[in-house]
Amino acid sequence: MNKRITAATLAKAKAANQKSVWLTAYDTTSATLAEAAGVDVLLVGDSLGMVALGFDSTIPVTLDQMIHHTAAVVRGAGSSDSHRAWVVCDLPFGTYQQSPEQAFETSARVLQETGCDAVKLEGGLPMAETIRFLSDRGIAVVAHIGLTPQSVKKFGSYRPRGNNPEEYKAILADAGAVADAGAVALVLESVPAELAEKITATVSIPTVGIGAGRGCDSQVLVWHDLLGLSEKNPPFAPAYTNLREQITTAIAAWSDDVRHGKFPET
Ligand code: KIV
């Protein structure tokens, strides 16, 4: 039986000062590959909308789309001999902010229809009541603060957060509030490394950094950025290979063979 990663596994890793590895995944193949490579947590991010569905933000992503892709990821998880990754599904924009009850209804659908392990939602202090409501009803919630892409229409850009004293203080308060409310992990996106380190030392739950320096308990990257599939990577996410180039080269070689009558070989 392979070892099943749970929220408790991640908490233990934090206590033992061991880093966990998170990666986004959007389908069965990416889930299988990431897990075989040793990834602990598969995050079905609503970045799905931008990297796989052709939207220019995460705002248009629907609950049905998240459920469809998360169920595919869950079907891929557990195929590794070593462990079964923890699978987290992003709640998309407009499906949880209205009230704790709306968030519960959405989360229940996600958990029942996908078989995933946890939901993630964006927001700090203003979402604490909702996080507590979900947590009190048995739902594992990952909070996401700092740069929250679903608020892009409010802020007008994806600029890093926490670089002025007001934002710095607010993010620190957000972190404390979501941890106190019962979140089981906390994504810190595009905040100063020093702030992320301070939060990591302060809160009892594991922090997961993206563009937040090395001081977090875990790191997460977007599949397409890590593997060189994105047209342009954020500065904090260097590609570890260049799949975009390798894929176009392979397809071009095959196309050439087809056009010159060399494929199939016989
Ligand atoms: O949607 C997503 O992929 C995310 C990660 C970048 C943390 O929220």
Coordinates of C-alpha atoms and ligand atoms in Angstrom, one line a residue:
M1 CA 0.0 0.0 0.0
N2 CA 1.5 3.4 -0.9
K3 CA 1.7 6.1 1.7
R4 CA -1.2 8.5 1.6
I5 CA -0.2 12.2 2.0
T6 CA -2.7 14.0 4.2
A7 CA -2.9 17.4 5.9
A8 CA -1.4 15.7 9.0
T9 CA 1.6 14.6 6.8
L10 CA 2.2 18.2 5.8
A11 CA 1.9 19.4 9.4
K12 CA 4.4 16.8 10.5
A13 CA 6.8 17.8 7.8
K14 CA 6.6 21.4 9.0
A15 CA 7.3 20.3 12.5
A16 CA 10.3 18.2 11.3
N17 CA 11.6 21.1 9.2
Q18 CA 11.1 19.1 6.0
K19 CA 10.1 20.8 2.8
S20 CA 7.0 19.5 1.0
V21 CA 6.6 19.9 -2.8
W22 CA 3.5 21.1 -4.4
L23 CA 2.9 21.4 -8.2
T24 CA -0.2 22.3 -10.2
A25 CA -1.8 19.6 -12.3
Y26 CA -4.8 19.7 -14.6
D27 CA -5.3 16.2 -16.0
T28 CA -4.6 12.6 -15.4
T29 CA -1.3 12.5 -17.3
S30 CA 0.2 15.5 -15.4
A31 CA -1.0 14.0 -12.1
T32 CA 0.6 10.6 -12.8
L33 CA 3.9 12.2 -13.9
A34 CA 4.2 14.6 -11.0
E35 CA 3.4 12.0 -8.5
A36 CA 5.9 9.5 -10.0
A37 CA 8.5 12.3 -9.7
G38 CA 7.7 12.5 -6.0
V39 CA 5.4 15.6 -5.7
D40 CA 3.5 15.6 -2.4
V41 CA 0.6 17.8 -3.3
L42 CA -1.2 18.2 -6.7
L43 CA -2.9 21.5 -6.8
V44 CA -5.6 21.9 -9.4
G45 CA -5.3 25.6 -9.6
D46 CA -7.7 27.9 -11.4
S47 CA -4.6 28.9 -13.3
L48 CA -6.2 26.2 -15.4
G49 CA -8.1 29.0 -17.1
M50 CA -5.0 30.8 -18.2
V51 CA -2.6 27.9 -19.0
A52 CA -5.1 25.4 -20.5
L53 CA -8.4 27.1 -21.4
G54 CA -7.2 30.2 -23.2
F55 CA -8.7 32.8 -20.8
D56 CA -6.7 36.0 -19.9
S57 CA -7.4 35.7 -16.2
T58 CA -8.8 33.2 -13.7
I59 CA -12.1 35.0 -13.4
P60 CA -14.0 33.1 -16.2
V61 CA -13.2 29.7 -14.8
T62 CA -16.4 27.8 -13.7
L63 CA -17.0 25.3 -11.0
D64 CA -17.9 22.7 -13.6
Q65 CA -14.6 23.2 -15.3
M66 CA -12.7 22.9 -11.9
I67 CA -14.7 19.7 -11.1
H68 CA -14.0 18.2 -14.5
H69 CA -10.3 18.7 -14.3
T70 CA -9.9 17.9 -10.6
A71 CA -11.7 14.5 -11.1
A72 CA -9.2 13.8 -13.9
V73 CA -6.3 14.6 -11.5
V74 CA -7.7 12.4 -8.8
R75 CA -8.0 9.5 -11.3
G76 CA -4.2 9.9 -11.9
A77 CA -3.2 10.2 -8.2
G78 CA -2.3 7.0 -6.4
S79 CA -0.6 5.4 -9.4
S80 CA 2.8 5.9 -7.9
D81 CA 4.3 3.0 -5.9
S82 CA 5.8 5.4 -3.3
H83 CA 2.8 7.6 -2.2
R84 CA -0.6 8.9 -3.0
A85 CA -0.4 12.7 -3.4
W86 CA -2.8 15.1 -1.6
V87 CA -5.1 16.7 -4.2
V88 CA -6.3 20.2 -3.7
C89 CA -8.9 22.0 -5.8
D90 CA -9.2 25.8 -6.2
L91 CA -12.6 27.2 -5.6
P92 CA -13.2 29.4 -8.6
F93 CA -14.2 33.1 -8.5
G94 CA -17.8 33.8 -7.5
T95 CA -18.4 30.3 -6.0
Y96 CA -17.5 31.0 -2.3
Q97 CA -17.2 34.7 -1.5
Q98 CA -20.9 35.4 -1.0
S99 CA -21.3 33.6 2.2
P100 CA -20.0 30.7 4.3
E101 CA -23.1 28.7 3.2
Q102 CA -22.3 29.3 -0.5
A103 CA -18.7 28.2 0.2
F104 CA -19.9 25.0 1.9
E105 CA -22.3 24.1 -0.9
T106 CA -19.5 24.6 -3.5
S107 CA -16.9 22.7 -1.4
A108 CA -19.4 19.8 -0.9
R109 CA -19.9 19.5 -4.6
V110 CA -16.1 19.6 -5.2
L111 CA -15.4 16.9 -2.6
Q112 CA -18.3 14.7 -3.6
E113 CA -17.9 14.9 -7.4
T114 CA -14.1 14.8 -7.6
G115 CA -12.8 12.7 -4.7
C116 CA -10.2 15.4 -3.9
D117 CA -8.8 16.0 -0.4
A118 CA -9.1 19.8 0.1
V119 CA -10.3 23.0 -1.3
K120 CA -8.3 26.3 -1.7
L121 CA -9.8 29.7 -1.6
E122 CA -8.3 33.2 -1.9
G123 CA -8.5 35.8 0.8
G124 CA -7.3 36.5 4.3
L125 CA -9.1 38.2 7.2
P126 CA -12.4 38.8 5.3
M127 CA -12.5 35.0 4.5
A128 CA -11.7 33.9 8.0
E129 CA -15.3 33.4 9.0
T130 CA -15.9 31.2 5.9
I131 CA -12.8 29.2 6.6
R132 CA -13.9 28.5 10.1
F133 CA -17.4 27.5 8.9
L134 CA -15.9 25.0 6.4
S135 CA -13.3 23.7 8.9
D136 CA -16.0 23.2 11.6
R137 CA -17.9 21.1 9.1
G138 CA -15.0 18.8 8.4
I139 CA -13.5 20.4 5.2
A140 CA -9.8 20.8 4.8
V141 CA -9.2 24.4 3.6
V142 CA -6.0 25.8 2.1
A143 CA -6.0 29.6 2.2
H144 CA -4.2 31.8 -0.4
I145 CA -3.0 35.3 0.5
G146 CA -0.6 38.0 -0.8
L147 CA -1.2 38.3 -4.6
T148 CA -4.7 36.8 -5.1
P149 CA -5.2 36.5 -8.9
Q150 CA -9.0 36.5 -8.6
S151 CA -8.8 40.1 -7.4
V152 CA -7.0 41.3 -10.5
K153 CA -9.9 43.5 -11.6
K154 CA -9.7 45.3 -8.2
F155 CA -5.9 45.8 -8.2
G156 CA -5.5 46.2 -12.0
S157 CA -2.4 44.1 -12.2
Y158 CA -0.5 41.1 -10.9
R159 CA 2.0 43.2 -9.0
P160 CA 3.7 41.7 -5.9
R161 CA 2.1 42.5 -2.6
G162 CA 3.4 43.5 0.8
N163 CA 6.1 46.0 -0.3
N164 CA 4.6 48.9 1.6
P165 CA 3.9 49.1 5.3
E166 CA 0.1 48.9 5.1
E167 CA 0.1 45.9 2.8
Y168 CA 2.9 44.2 4.9
K169 CA 0.8 44.6 8.1
A170 CA -2.4 43.5 6.4
I171 CA -0.8 40.3 5.0
L172 CA 0.6 39.5 8.4
A173 CA -2.8 39.9 9.9
D174 CA -4.4 37.8 7.1
A175 CA -2.0 35.0 7.8
G176 CA -2.8 34.9 11.5
A177 CA -6.5 35.1 10.9
V178 CA -6.7 32.2 8.4
A179 CA -4.5 30.0 10.6
D180 CA -6.6 30.8 13.6
A181 CA -9.8 30.1 11.6
G182 CA -8.6 26.5 10.9
A183 CA -6.9 26.6 7.5
V184 CA -4.7 23.5 7.1
A185 CA -2.1 25.2 4.9
L186 CA -1.4 28.7 3.6
V187 CA -0.3 29.7 0.1
L188 CA 1.8 32.9 0.1
E189 CA 2.0 34.4 -3.4
S190 CA 4.4 37.2 -4.5
V191 CA 5.2 38.6 -1.1
P192 CA 8.6 39.7 0.2
A193 CA 10.8 36.8 1.3
E194 CA 11.3 38.3 4.7
L195 CA 7.6 38.6 5.3
A196 CA 7.0 35.0 4.1
E197 CA 9.8 33.8 6.5
K198 CA 8.2 35.8 9.4
I199 CA 4.8 34.3 8.7
T200 CA 6.2 30.8 8.4
A201 CA 7.9 31.2 11.8
T202 CA 4.7 32.6 13.3
V203 CA 1.8 30.4 12.1
S204 CA 1.5 26.8 13.1
I205 CA 0.3 25.6 9.7
P206 CA 2.5 24.9 6.7
T207 CA 3.2 27.8 4.3
V208 CA 3.5 27.2 0.6
G209 CA 5.5 29.8 -1.3
I210 CA 5.2 31.0 -4.9
G211 CA 7.4 34.0 -5.5
A212 CA 7.8 34.3 -1.8
G213 CA 11.4 33.2 -1.3
R214 CA 13.0 30.1 0.2
G215 CA 11.8 30.6 3.8
C216 CA 8.4 28.8 3.3
D217 CA 7.7 25.3 4.4
S218 CA 6.8 24.2 0.9
Q219 CA 7.1 25.6 -2.6
V220 CA 4.5 25.4 -5.4
L221 CA 4.9 26.2 -9.2
V222 CA 2.6 26.1 -12.1
W223 CA 3.2 23.0 -14.3
H224 CA 3.6 25.0 -17.5
D225 CA 6.2 27.4 -16.0
L226 CA 8.3 24.6 -14.4
L227 CA 8.4 22.6 -17.7
G228 CA 9.0 25.4 -20.1
L229 CA 5.5 25.3 -21.7
S230 CA 4.6 28.9 -20.9
E231 CA 5.3 31.6 -23.4
K232 CA 6.7 33.8 -20.6
N233 CA 7.7 32.7 -17.1
P234 CA 7.4 34.9 -14.0
P235 CA 10.8 36.0 -12.8
F236 CA 10.6 33.7 -9.7
A237 CA 9.9 30.6 -11.8
P238 CA 12.8 29.5 -14.0
A239 CA 11.8 26.6 -16.3
Y240 CA 13.6 23.3 -15.5
T241 CA 13.3 22.1 -19.2
N242 CA 12.0 23.5 -22.5
L243 CA 9.1 21.3 -23.4
R244 CA 7.6 24.0 -25.6
E245 CA 10.6 23.8 -27.9
Q246 CA 10.8 20.0 -27.7
I247 CA 7.2 19.5 -28.5
T248 CA 7.1 21.9 -31.5
T249 CA 10.4 20.3 -32.8
A250 CA 8.9 16.8 -32.6
I251 CA 5.6 17.8 -34.3
A252 CA 7.4 19.7 -37.0
A253 CA 9.7 16.7 -37.7
W254 CA 6.6 14.4 -37.9
S255 CA 4.8 16.9 -40.2
D256 CA 7.8 17.0 -42.4
D257 CA 7.9 13.2 -42.6
V258 CA 4.2 13.1 -43.5
R259 CA 4.6 15.8 -46.2
H260 CA 7.6 13.9 -47.7
G261 CA 5.9 10.5 -47.7
K262 CA 8.3 9.2 -45.0
F263 CA 5.6 8.5 -42.4
P264 CA 4.5 5.8 -41.9
E265 CA 7.7 3.9 -42.6
T266 CA 5.9 1.2 -44.6
Ligands
KIV1 O1 -4.2 28.7 -9.6 C1 -3.0 28.4 -9.2 O2 -2.3 27.6 -9.9 C2 -2.5 28.8 -7.9 C3 -1.1 28.6 -7.6 C4 -0.3 29.5 -8.5 C5 -0.8 28.8 -6.2 O3 -3.3 29.3 -7.1

